[in-house]
Short mmCIF file of C-alpha atoms and ligand atoms in Angstrom, two decimals:
data_model
loop_
_atom_site.label_atom_id
_atom_site.label_comp_id
_atom_site.label_asym_id
_atom_site.label_seq_id
_atom_site.Cartn_x
_atom_site.Cartn_y
_atom_site.Cartn_z
CA MET A 102 -37.97 0.19 -11.11
CA SER A 103 -36.84 -0.22 -8.10
CA GLU A 104 -36.79 3.15 -5.63
CA SER A 105 -34.44 5.53 -5.03
CA VAL A 106 -31.66 5.96 -3.16
CA TYR A 107 -29.62 8.60 -2.09
CA ILE A 108 -26.45 10.15 -0.30
CA ALA A 109 -27.52 13.03 1.12
CA GLY A 110 -24.81 13.23 3.51
CA ALA A 111 -20.86 13.50 2.82
CA PHE A 112 -18.20 14.69 5.47
CA GLU A 113 -14.29 13.94 5.00
CA HIS A 114 -12.33 14.39 8.47
CA PRO A 115 -10.11 17.36 7.88
CA THR A 116 -7.18 16.34 9.53
CA ARG A 117 -4.21 14.15 8.07
CA GLU A 118 -2.31 13.97 11.84
CA ALA A 119 -3.94 12.97 14.91
CA PRO A 120 -1.60 12.09 17.90
CA ASN A 121 -4.12 13.82 20.17
CA LYS A 122 -7.83 11.73 19.63
CA SER A 123 -8.57 8.40 20.07
CA THR A 124 -10.08 6.39 16.79
CA MET A 125 -13.09 5.95 17.84
CA GLN A 126 -13.53 9.78 18.30
CA LEU A 127 -12.21 10.47 14.66
CA HIS A 128 -15.77 7.95 14.00
CA ALA A 129 -17.92 10.06 16.11
CA ASP A 130 -16.32 13.56 14.91
CA VAL A 131 -17.39 11.88 11.02
CA ALA A 132 -20.12 11.04 12.18
CA ALA A 133 -21.37 14.21 13.17
CA GLY A 134 -19.67 15.53 10.34
CA ALA A 135 -22.01 13.31 7.60
CA LEU A 136 -25.45 13.93 9.59
CA GLU A 137 -24.75 17.89 10.23
CA ASP A 138 -24.16 17.87 6.08
CA ALA A 139 -27.27 15.68 5.36
CA GLY A 140 -29.33 17.96 8.06
CA VAL A 141 -30.74 15.11 9.44
CA PRO A 142 -30.84 14.70 13.18
CA LYS A 143 -29.21 11.88 15.17
CA GLU A 144 -31.97 9.81 16.20
CA ALA A 145 -33.08 9.11 12.31
CA VAL A 146 -30.31 6.71 12.34
CA ASP A 147 -31.48 3.36 11.67
CA GLY A 148 -28.78 1.86 10.01
CA TYR A 149 -25.07 1.89 10.92
CA PHE A 150 -21.78 0.50 8.42
CA THR A 151 -18.27 -0.08 9.11
CA ALA A 152 -15.28 -2.07 8.96
CA GLY A 153 -12.07 -2.71 10.47
CA VAL A 154 -12.00 -0.52 13.23
CA PRO A 155 -7.92 -1.52 13.44
CA GLU A 156 -6.94 -0.70 16.74
CA MET A 157 -9.18 -3.44 18.52
CA GLU A 158 -7.96 -6.21 18.45
CA HIS A 159 -10.86 -8.44 18.35
CA SER A 160 -13.68 -7.38 16.19
CA LEU A 161 -16.99 -6.69 17.13
CA THR A 162 -16.67 -3.76 15.22
CA PRO A 163 -20.30 -2.79 14.84
CA LEU A 164 -21.71 -3.82 17.63
CA MET A 165 -18.43 -2.02 19.79
CA ALA A 166 -18.86 1.15 16.85
CA ALA A 167 -22.37 0.88 17.86
CA ASP A 168 -22.23 1.14 21.74
CA TYR A 169 -19.91 4.37 21.36
CA LEU A 170 -21.81 6.15 19.22
CA GLY A 171 -25.20 5.77 20.79
CA LEU A 172 -26.34 3.83 18.02
CA ASP A 173 -29.72 2.13 17.69
CA VAL A 174 -30.30 0.83 14.70
CA ALA A 175 -32.60 -1.88 13.13
CA TYR A 176 -29.72 -2.98 10.68
CA ALA A 177 -25.98 -2.91 10.53
CA ASP A 178 -23.28 -4.70 8.78
CA SER A 179 -19.63 -5.07 8.36
CA THR A 180 -18.66 -6.45 5.01
CA ASP A 181 -14.65 -5.84 5.54
CA TYR A 182 -13.10 -5.74 1.57
CA GLY A 183 -10.51 -3.46 3.54
CA GLY A 184 -10.13 0.08 1.74
CA SER A 185 -12.91 -0.77 -1.03
CA SER A 186 -15.01 -1.76 1.91
CA TYR A 187 -17.05 1.63 2.22
CA ILE A 188 -17.99 1.55 -1.32
CA SER A 189 -19.75 -1.87 -0.75
CA HIS A 190 -21.24 -0.54 2.22
CA VAL A 191 -23.43 2.35 0.06
CA GLY A 192 -24.56 -0.44 -2.51
CA HIS A 193 -25.69 -3.01 0.64
CA ALA A 194 -27.04 0.49 2.26
CA ALA A 195 -29.04 0.89 -0.92
CA SER A 196 -29.78 -2.84 -0.89
CA ALA A 197 -30.51 -2.79 2.55
CA ILE A 198 -33.53 0.75 2.15
CA ARG A 199 -35.25 -0.99 -0.94
CA ASP A 200 -35.36 -3.95 1.65
CA GLY A 201 -37.51 -1.68 3.77
CA LYS A 202 -34.63 -3.10 6.51
CA CYS A 203 -33.90 0.83 7.44
CA ASP A 204 -33.84 4.48 5.86
CA VAL A 205 -31.19 6.40 7.41
CA ALA A 206 -27.84 4.42 6.62
CA LEU A 207 -24.93 6.08 8.39
CA ILE A 208 -21.47 4.74 7.07
CA THR A 209 -17.87 5.76 9.25
CA LEU A 210 -14.47 5.45 8.42
CA ALA A 211 -11.52 6.51 11.32
CA GLY A 212 -7.75 5.00 11.48
CA ARG A 213 -4.65 6.26 12.98
CA PRO A 214 -1.66 4.39 11.38
CA ARG A 215 0.52 7.80 11.10
CA SER A 216 0.41 8.71 15.07
CA ARG A 217 0.60 5.20 15.48
CA GLY A 218 4.21 4.97 13.44
CA GLN A 219 2.34 1.89 11.42
CA ALA A 220 3.38 2.14 7.74
CA THR A 221 1.46 -1.29 6.73
CA GLY A 222 3.32 -1.16 3.51
CA SER A 223 6.36 -1.44 4.22
CA GLY A 224 7.34 -4.12 7.26
CA VAL A 225 6.77 -7.89 8.44
CA ARG A 226 3.19 -7.89 10.15
CA LYS A 227 2.46 -10.34 12.29
CA LEU A 228 0.41 -13.41 10.99
CA ARG A 229 -2.82 -13.43 11.19
CA THR A 230 -4.67 -15.60 8.08
CA VAL A 231 -4.16 -18.83 6.70
CA GLN A 232 -2.42 -17.43 3.69
CA ASP A 233 -0.26 -15.03 5.44
CA SER A 234 1.92 -18.49 6.27
CA TYR A 235 2.65 -19.12 2.74
CA GLU A 236 2.82 -15.19 1.62
CA ARG A 237 3.89 -12.70 4.69
CA ILE A 238 6.66 -15.19 6.16
CA TYR A 239 8.63 -14.53 2.85
CA GLY A 240 8.67 -10.89 3.66
CA THR A 241 5.94 -9.89 1.46
CA THR A 242 4.50 -6.40 1.95
CA ASN A 243 2.20 -4.55 0.26
CA VAL A 244 4.50 -2.68 -2.01
CA THR A 245 6.15 -5.36 -3.14
CA MET A 246 3.05 -7.13 -4.42
CA TYR A 247 1.94 -3.80 -5.68
CA GLY A 248 5.65 -4.21 -7.01
CA MET A 249 4.88 -7.36 -8.58
CA ALA A 250 1.67 -6.31 -10.39
CA ALA A 251 3.41 -3.67 -11.85
CA ARG A 252 6.35 -5.17 -13.34
CA ARG A 253 3.74 -8.18 -14.86
CA HIS A 254 1.93 -5.54 -16.22
CA MET A 255 5.10 -3.68 -17.49
CA GLU A 256 6.52 -7.41 -18.61
CA GLU A 257 3.08 -8.05 -20.32
CA TYR A 258 2.17 -5.07 -21.97
CA GLY A 259 4.62 -2.34 -22.61
CA THR A 260 3.82 -0.47 -19.68
CA THR A 261 6.34 1.67 -18.32
CA SER A 262 7.61 3.26 -15.16
CA GLU A 263 6.80 6.93 -16.93
CA GLN A 264 3.20 6.12 -17.70
CA LEU A 265 2.99 5.15 -13.88
CA ALA A 266 4.44 8.43 -12.90
CA GLU A 267 1.68 10.28 -14.53
CA ILE A 268 -1.10 8.90 -12.35
CA ARG A 269 1.29 11.04 -9.80
CA ALA A 270 1.59 13.63 -11.09
CA ALA A 271 -1.71 13.85 -12.24
CA ALA A 272 -3.09 13.71 -8.42
CA SER A 273 -0.68 15.86 -7.51
CA HIS A 274 -1.96 18.68 -10.10
CA HIS A 275 -4.89 18.60 -8.64
CA ALA A 276 -3.51 18.23 -4.83
CA GLN A 277 -2.69 22.09 -5.01
CA TYR A 278 -6.30 23.29 -4.81
CA ASN A 279 -7.19 21.39 -1.80
CA GLU A 280 -5.65 22.88 1.22
CA HIS A 281 -6.10 19.98 3.06
CA ALA A 282 -4.63 17.78 0.87
CA MET A 283 -1.45 16.06 3.02
CA TYR A 284 1.28 16.82 -0.24
CA ARG A 285 0.01 19.70 -2.52
CA ASP A 286 3.12 20.77 -4.06
CA PRO A 287 2.39 19.58 -8.14
CA VAL A 288 5.15 16.99 -8.70
CA SER A 289 6.32 16.01 -12.33
CA VAL A 290 7.31 12.77 -13.99
CA GLU A 291 10.38 13.17 -13.34
CA ASP A 292 10.09 14.23 -9.86
CA VAL A 293 8.25 10.36 -9.57
CA VAL A 294 10.37 8.27 -11.33
CA GLU A 295 13.42 10.04 -9.75
CA SER A 296 12.37 9.90 -6.05
CA PRO A 297 13.58 6.63 -4.08
CA VAL A 298 12.65 3.15 -4.94
CA VAL A 299 11.25 1.02 -3.07
CA ALA A 300 10.06 -1.78 -4.15
CA ASP A 301 11.00 -2.03 -7.69
CA PRO A 302 9.60 -0.67 -10.30
CA LEU A 303 7.97 1.27 -7.82
CA HIS A 304 9.04 4.34 -6.53
CA LEU A 305 8.15 6.51 -3.16
CA LEU A 306 6.06 9.08 -5.31
CA ASP A 307 3.78 5.55 -6.66
CA CYS A 308 3.08 5.26 -3.05
CA CYS A 309 -0.46 6.41 -1.52
CA VAL A 310 0.31 8.72 1.73
CA ILE A 311 -0.29 7.46 5.35
CA SER A 312 -2.70 9.60 7.46
CA ASP A 313 -4.83 9.47 10.59
CA GLY A 314 -8.32 10.77 9.53
CA GLY A 315 -11.64 9.44 8.42
CA GLY A 316 -15.07 9.82 6.46
CA ALA A 317 -18.39 9.41 6.99
CA LEU A 318 -21.38 8.64 4.27
CA LEU A 319 -25.60 9.21 5.12
CA VAL A 320 -27.28 6.75 2.75
CA ILE A 321 -30.99 7.85 2.80
CA SER A 322 -34.65 6.68 0.96
CA GLU A 323 -37.24 8.34 -0.67
CA ASP A 324 -39.21 8.68 2.45
CA ALA A 325 -35.96 9.97 4.25
CA ARG A 326 -35.49 12.60 1.23
CA SER A 327 -38.67 14.26 0.96
CA GLU A 328 -38.33 15.12 4.20
CA LEU A 329 -34.78 17.21 3.17
CA ASP A 330 -34.55 20.13 2.07
CA ARG A 331 -30.33 19.52 0.49
CA GLU A 332 -29.33 18.58 -2.93
CA CYS A 333 -28.45 15.26 -2.42
CA VAL A 334 -27.02 12.31 -5.36
CA GLU A 335 -28.48 9.26 -5.99
CA VAL A 336 -27.30 5.86 -6.33
CA LEU A 337 -27.26 3.89 -9.93
CA GLY A 338 -25.61 0.98 -9.41
CA HIS A 339 -23.06 -1.04 -7.78
CA GLY A 340 -21.19 -4.03 -7.84
CA GLU A 341 -18.64 -6.11 -5.90
CA ALA A 342 -16.03 -8.76 -6.72
CA PRO A 343 -14.23 -11.09 -4.69
CA LYS A 344 -11.20 -11.80 -6.90
CA HIS A 345 -8.09 -13.66 -4.94
CA HIS A 346 -5.28 -16.42 -5.61
CA ASP A 347 -7.30 -18.80 -7.75
CA ALA A 348 -5.81 -21.61 -5.88
CA GLY A 349 -2.63 -20.24 -8.08
CA ARG A 350 -3.93 -19.28 -11.00
CA ILE A 351 -4.06 -15.31 -10.68
CA ASP A 352 -3.28 -13.41 -12.96
CA ILE A 353 -2.07 -9.89 -11.12
CA THR A 354 -2.59 -7.27 -13.77
CA THR A 355 -5.96 -8.29 -13.85
CA THR A 356 -8.42 -6.63 -10.96
CA GLY A 357 -11.81 -7.19 -9.48
CA ALA A 358 -13.22 -4.33 -11.27
CA VAL A 359 -14.06 -6.14 -14.59
CA GLU A 360 -16.78 -7.83 -12.19
CA SER A 361 -17.43 -5.11 -9.64
CA GLY A 362 -17.60 -2.75 -12.71
CA GLU A 363 -19.28 -4.31 -15.53
CA ARG A 364 -22.26 -5.16 -12.20
CA ALA A 365 -22.15 -1.21 -10.93
CA PHE A 366 -23.22 -0.64 -14.95
CA THR A 367 -25.77 -2.67 -15.42
CA GLU A 368 -27.44 -2.06 -12.55
CA ALA A 369 -26.96 1.37 -13.80
CA GLY A 370 -28.26 1.00 -16.88
CA LEU A 371 -25.07 3.16 -17.80
CA GLY A 372 -21.41 1.90 -19.92
CA PRO A 373 -18.04 3.90 -19.12
CA GLU A 374 -18.36 6.14 -21.85
CA HIS A 375 -21.48 8.13 -19.05
CA VAL A 376 -19.00 8.83 -16.62
CA ASP A 377 -18.28 11.90 -16.16
CA TYR A 378 -15.24 12.17 -12.91
CA ALA A 379 -13.60 8.88 -11.86
CA SER A 380 -13.14 8.32 -8.39
CA ILE A 381 -10.63 5.44 -8.07
CA TYR A 382 -8.14 3.99 -5.53
CA ASP A 383 -4.91 4.93 -5.89
CA SER A 384 -2.70 2.64 -3.18
CA PHE A 385 -0.39 2.51 -5.75
CA THR A 386 -0.59 4.25 -9.25
CA ILE A 387 -0.71 0.63 -10.84
CA THR A 388 -3.76 0.02 -8.67
CA VAL A 389 -5.32 3.31 -10.43
CA LEU A 390 -3.78 1.76 -14.19
CA GLU A 391 -5.32 -1.82 -13.54
CA ALA A 392 -8.51 -0.35 -12.52
CA ILE A 393 -9.61 2.08 -15.66
CA GLU A 394 -8.73 -0.24 -18.09
CA ASP A 395 -10.81 -3.84 -16.11
CA LEU A 396 -13.87 -0.58 -15.80
CA GLY A 397 -13.23 -0.39 -19.43
CA PHE A 398 -12.18 3.17 -19.55
CA CYS A 399 -9.69 1.99 -22.30
CA LYS A 400 -8.57 -1.52 -23.65
CA LYS A 401 -6.96 -3.51 -21.50
CA GLY A 402 -3.29 -3.57 -22.25
CA TYR A 403 -3.37 0.82 -23.18
CA GLY A 404 -4.01 1.93 -19.97
CA GLY A 405 -0.26 3.53 -19.86
CA THR A 406 -0.79 5.10 -22.80
CA PHE A 407 -4.41 6.54 -22.26
CA VAL A 408 -2.96 8.13 -18.55
CA ALA A 409 0.62 9.50 -20.84
CA ASP A 410 -2.23 11.02 -23.06
CA GLY A 411 -3.52 12.86 -19.69
CA ALA A 412 -6.50 11.86 -19.41
CA LEU A 413 -6.92 11.35 -15.85
CA ARG A 414 -6.18 15.85 -15.52
CA ALA A 415 -9.81 17.46 -14.88
CA ASP A 416 -9.63 18.82 -18.14
CA GLY A 417 -8.87 15.64 -19.19
CA GLU A 418 -11.21 12.67 -20.58
CA LEU A 419 -11.41 11.14 -17.70
CA PRO A 420 -10.95 13.48 -14.75
CA PHE A 421 -9.95 11.62 -12.15
CA ASN A 422 -9.16 11.90 -7.83
CA THR A 423 -9.79 15.51 -7.70
CA ASP A 424 -9.31 15.76 -4.03
CA GLY A 425 -5.37 14.79 -4.97
CA GLY A 426 -6.39 10.80 -3.46
CA GLY A 427 -5.22 8.41 -1.19
CA LEU A 428 -1.39 9.56 -3.30
CA CYS A 429 -1.49 13.24 -2.27
CA SER A 430 -4.52 14.37 0.25
CA ASN A 431 -5.61 11.01 2.02
CA HIS A 432 -5.75 7.51 2.64
CA PRO A 433 -7.62 8.00 6.12
CA GLY A 434 -7.07 4.10 8.35
CA ASN A 435 -5.18 3.50 5.10
CA ARG A 436 -8.47 2.52 4.21
CA GLY A 437 -9.09 4.74 0.58
CA GLY A 438 -12.76 3.71 -0.23
CA MET A 439 -14.54 6.09 1.58
CA THR A 440 -12.88 9.29 0.65
CA LYS A 441 -13.22 8.05 -3.50
CA VAL A 442 -17.19 8.18 -2.60
CA ILE A 443 -17.25 11.70 -0.98
CA GLU A 444 -14.68 13.25 -3.72
CA ALA A 445 -17.99 12.15 -6.39
CA VAL A 446 -20.52 13.40 -4.14
CA ARG A 447 -18.52 16.83 -4.00
CA GLN A 448 -18.24 16.50 -7.82
CA LEU A 449 -21.74 15.94 -8.62
CA ARG A 450 -22.47 18.57 -5.94
CA GLY A 451 -20.39 21.02 -7.17
CA GLU A 452 -18.39 21.23 -4.28
CA THR A 453 -14.81 21.11 -5.32
CA SER A 454 -12.14 23.63 -5.43
CA PRO A 455 -13.23 25.39 -9.13
CA GLU A 456 -10.01 24.76 -10.84
CA VAL A 457 -10.89 20.58 -10.31
CA GLN A 458 -14.88 21.23 -10.48
CA VAL A 459 -16.09 19.20 -13.43
CA ASP A 460 -19.35 19.45 -15.18
CA ALA A 461 -20.52 16.07 -14.03
CA ASP A 462 -23.90 14.61 -13.97
CA ILE A 463 -22.52 10.26 -13.77
CA ALA A 464 -19.53 10.14 -11.09
CA LEU A 465 -18.33 6.61 -10.41
CA ALA A 466 -16.06 5.78 -6.97
CA HIS A 467 -14.05 1.97 -7.51
CA GLY A 468 -12.00 1.06 -5.17
CA THR A 469 -9.54 -2.35 -4.60
CA GLY A 470 -9.19 -3.36 -1.10
CA GLY A 471 -6.54 -5.75 0.44
CA SER A 472 -3.95 -6.84 -2.61
CA ILE A 473 -3.90 -6.46 -5.97
CA ALA A 474 -1.29 -9.40 -6.09
CA THR A 475 -2.89 -11.89 -3.82
CA ARG A 476 -6.52 -10.98 -3.32
CA HIS A 477 -8.81 -8.24 -3.16
CA GLY A 478 -12.18 -6.84 -2.90
CA ALA A 479 -13.49 -5.31 -6.17
CA ALA A 480 -16.40 -2.34 -5.50
CA THR A 481 -17.93 0.01 -7.32
CA VAL A 482 -20.66 2.83 -7.26
CA ILE A 483 -22.31 4.49 -9.97
CA LEU A 484 -23.22 7.62 -8.44
CA GLY A 485 -25.39 10.81 -10.38
CA THR A 486 -27.18 14.70 -9.83
CA GLU A 487 -30.40 14.39 -8.76
CA GLY A 488 -33.04 13.24 -10.36
CA ILE A 489 -30.42 12.09 -14.09
CA SER A 490 -32.34 8.37 -14.57
CA MET B 14 20.88 -18.65 3.99
CA ASP B 15 21.48 -21.25 7.13
CA VAL B 16 18.78 -21.00 9.29
CA TRP B 17 15.26 -19.01 8.36
CA GLU B 18 15.05 -16.92 11.40
CA PRO B 19 14.90 -14.52 12.41
CA ARG B 20 12.15 -14.59 9.85
CA PRO B 21 8.53 -15.04 11.12
CA LEU B 22 7.81 -18.68 10.66
CA PRO B 23 4.53 -20.20 9.41
CA ASN B 24 1.51 -21.28 11.88
CA VAL B 25 1.21 -24.89 11.17
CA THR B 26 -2.03 -26.30 11.75
CA PRO B 27 -3.57 -30.26 10.77
CA GLU B 28 -4.20 -29.31 7.15
CA SER B 29 -0.60 -27.95 6.71
CA GLU B 30 1.65 -29.52 8.59
CA ARG B 31 2.81 -32.44 6.37
CA TYR B 32 3.62 -29.21 3.98
CA TRP B 33 5.90 -27.98 6.34
CA GLU B 34 7.25 -30.98 7.40
CA ALA B 35 7.79 -32.44 3.51
CA ALA B 36 9.66 -29.22 2.78
CA SER B 37 11.99 -29.75 6.29
CA ASN B 38 12.88 -32.88 4.30
CA ASP B 39 13.30 -30.45 1.20
CA ARG B 40 10.41 -31.68 -0.55
CA LEU B 41 7.43 -29.46 -2.19
CA LEU B 42 4.43 -30.72 -2.07
CA LEU B 43 1.17 -29.47 -3.69
CA SER B 44 -3.05 -30.59 -2.80
CA LYS B 45 -4.37 -32.58 -5.80
CA CYS B 46 -7.38 -32.76 -6.73
CA PRO B 47 -8.34 -36.61 -6.99
CA ASP B 48 -12.12 -35.75 -9.04
CA CYS B 49 -11.28 -32.72 -11.41
CA ASP B 50 -7.30 -33.54 -11.20
CA LEU B 51 -6.87 -29.39 -10.32
CA VAL B 52 -3.57 -28.92 -8.85
CA ILE B 53 -3.40 -26.54 -5.80
CA HIS B 54 -1.18 -24.50 -3.89
CA TYR B 55 -1.43 -22.88 -1.17
CA PRO B 56 -2.57 -26.13 0.19
CA ARG B 57 -6.35 -26.93 1.15
CA ALA B 58 -7.93 -30.66 2.54
CA ARG B 59 -11.05 -29.37 -0.53
CA CYS B 60 -10.15 -28.55 -4.13
CA PRO B 61 -11.90 -24.37 -3.87
CA ASP B 62 -12.66 -25.63 -7.09
CA CYS B 63 -15.30 -28.42 -6.60
CA PHE B 64 -14.72 -29.15 -2.82
CA THR B 65 -13.83 -33.38 -3.01
CA GLU B 66 -10.76 -34.30 -0.61
CA THR B 67 -7.54 -33.42 -2.26
CA GLU B 68 -4.48 -35.92 -1.86
CA TRP B 69 -0.71 -34.57 -1.33
CA THR B 70 1.45 -35.15 -4.60
CA GLU B 71 5.12 -34.07 -4.58
CA ALA B 72 5.92 -31.60 -7.06
CA SER B 73 9.25 -31.16 -8.88
CA GLY B 74 10.85 -28.35 -7.42
CA ASP B 75 10.86 -27.00 -11.75
CA GLY B 76 9.37 -23.18 -12.21
CA ARG B 77 10.17 -19.93 -14.08
CA ILE B 78 9.37 -17.02 -12.71
CA TYR B 79 6.01 -14.76 -13.50
CA SER B 80 7.40 -12.21 -11.59
CA TYR B 81 9.68 -10.39 -8.78
CA SER B 82 10.12 -7.05 -6.86
CA VAL B 83 12.43 -5.85 -5.03
CA ALA B 84 12.59 -4.39 -1.31
CA GLU B 85 16.44 -2.77 -0.09
CA ARG B 86 15.17 -3.00 2.85
CA MET B 87 13.23 -4.70 5.01
CA GLU B 88 12.49 -4.23 9.01
CA GLY B 89 13.37 -7.55 10.48
CA TRP B 90 15.15 -8.51 7.33
CA PRO B 91 19.15 -10.34 7.52
CA GLU B 92 20.94 -7.41 6.93
CA ALA B 93 23.23 -9.88 4.88
CA ASP B 94 19.95 -10.62 3.37
CA LEU B 95 19.16 -7.43 1.37
CA PRO B 96 18.19 -6.91 -0.77
CA LEU B 97 14.92 -8.74 -0.66
CA VAL B 98 13.36 -10.14 -3.55
CA VAL B 99 10.24 -11.07 -3.37
CA ALA B 100 8.52 -13.44 -6.10
CA TYR B 101 5.39 -15.24 -7.80
CA VAL B 102 7.29 -18.82 -9.11
CA GLU B 103 4.91 -20.54 -11.63
CA LEU B 104 5.85 -24.16 -10.97
CA ALA B 105 5.62 -26.65 -13.50
CA GLU B 106 2.31 -28.19 -11.91
CA GLY B 107 0.77 -25.15 -12.60
CA PRO B 108 0.10 -22.64 -9.80
CA ARG B 109 1.92 -19.83 -9.15
CA MET B 110 3.43 -20.15 -6.06
CA MET B 111 4.51 -16.78 -3.42
CA THR B 112 8.15 -16.89 -2.77
CA ASN B 113 11.68 -15.92 -2.09
CA LEU B 114 14.60 -14.99 -4.62
CA ILE B 115 17.63 -16.36 -3.60
CA GLY B 116 21.33 -17.14 -4.24
CA CYS B 117 21.05 -14.27 -7.55
CA ASP B 118 21.41 -10.45 -7.31
CA PRO B 119 18.35 -8.90 -8.36
CA ASP B 120 20.26 -6.98 -11.47
CA ASP B 121 20.24 -10.74 -13.37
CA ILE B 122 16.83 -11.58 -13.11
CA SER B 123 14.25 -11.49 -15.22
CA VAL B 124 10.21 -12.45 -15.64
CA GLY B 125 10.65 -16.01 -17.50
CA ASP B 126 13.49 -17.24 -16.03
CA SER B 127 13.37 -21.25 -14.98
CA VAL B 128 14.33 -21.40 -11.29
CA SER B 129 14.67 -24.23 -8.72
CA ALA B 130 13.37 -25.00 -5.31
CA VAL B 131 15.63 -25.47 -2.60
CA PHE B 132 14.88 -25.39 1.15
CA ILE B 133 15.22 -23.55 3.97
CA SER B 134 15.82 -25.25 7.45
CA THR B 135 14.38 -24.20 10.44
CA GLU B 136 14.62 -24.10 14.90
CA GLU B 137 11.56 -26.68 14.36
CA ASP B 138 12.27 -29.90 12.92
CA ASN B 139 9.36 -30.09 11.19
CA ILE B 140 9.68 -27.12 9.70
CA GLY B 141 10.86 -25.98 6.97
CA ILE B 142 11.09 -22.88 4.46
CA PRO B 143 10.57 -23.56 -0.23
CA VAL B 144 12.55 -21.04 -1.74
CA PHE B 145 13.61 -20.39 -5.19
CA ARG B 146 17.30 -20.14 -6.87
CA PRO B 147 18.12 -19.25 -10.58
CA ASP B 148 18.82 -21.93 -12.77
ZN1 ZN C 106 -11.39 -30.78 -7.73
#
């Protein structure tokens, strides 16, 4: 049996709009927050993980960030799968710890798209990658790409706008109990389908918020755990999968969650039936729908009927995103993976609002970073209350 | 749509210049693997299945709508060409290709409809842009 690895600290920046702070300052804020949450001194950090500091043109991310944060680490990793990066980082930190490369791994995310007026979902962005020349030149944006995925899912499986809307409605039901959530007013299925169409068939309320902020996690070894007087959660399994355009054979109704979920469940020795709470990356409602099917929470194509029955609500079959998720609460840096892990940790430590607290021993956090309709990094972690393994 | 600009132009590389130049002559090129016969879009010098060096093959320009989405507004897009229809077209040769649908009312199109390639010229002689029009 391999060494147990723990998440000892989790911190979500309370801000949703930070016009007077720098991005690196937010990294420092959340790093300090996670260390304080864990009760671990800064000098104990010997591993560092981050991705995609968006305000830097060059991408020497871990080096620049380690310099700014004053981190002298033995191990660093900057795997960048977009928004799901930080879920990957939990798994990579666990591997590095089990390899003896480090004992106390800090993961940080920060970004200020709201203050920078950067609605990444909606405008033509500068062509950067080889693929952009075949995709972005057509005015393809994140919302139109996810719109295409939603339409194809509707076409193949009969999914409806109302079923997608219930995902937002459930998230908003949870967000009303989160004092930091950007949108706290509950919305109905009707509210969602009657909101303006932004990329047919997706409506404005099918899309996540644009917010400033960040978050951090502290992943530690058994040795480091033994020195702490802090309720921790165990990292039970991790899996990831880049899913791509596949030379033109892409199927936009299916995500890399098929593989990442399978890998994470196998590592944990668990299955979807064991999951008490799930944080599912919700860049758009369709992102959630495809992920819960692909993770095995329902049969492929039946996500619509599954969610329409109220499964995602705190008192439902698969309580999800009890903080309100990216749809209602927070999507710092346009990257939603970090907050997914943080809310899963809160659930396992019993730290959420009582109205949405689940009796959870096993939690899953899943991310879909990049675009569901071209290429994305799927990453899944399975966490448990301490001693559950 | 007479000319592509002010829409963004592709970054032309040694690997892709024949693709864009062919489009400026109303031809749609695809990469094809001489070893495993995979037909590939976007073009690549080596087959992503087996790493054999690819050859060019000319596509028929026929395809069907795999999926599409409609944006009523688009920053930096000519007003006259809104709403913007972004689509995946499944080419007759196999690959699903990101593109625009032009010359159609978005209310009149459906997944599965047949479409044909048309080519928009740019201010660069050696760059044309393939888009599709419903048949
Ligand atoms: Zn080949």
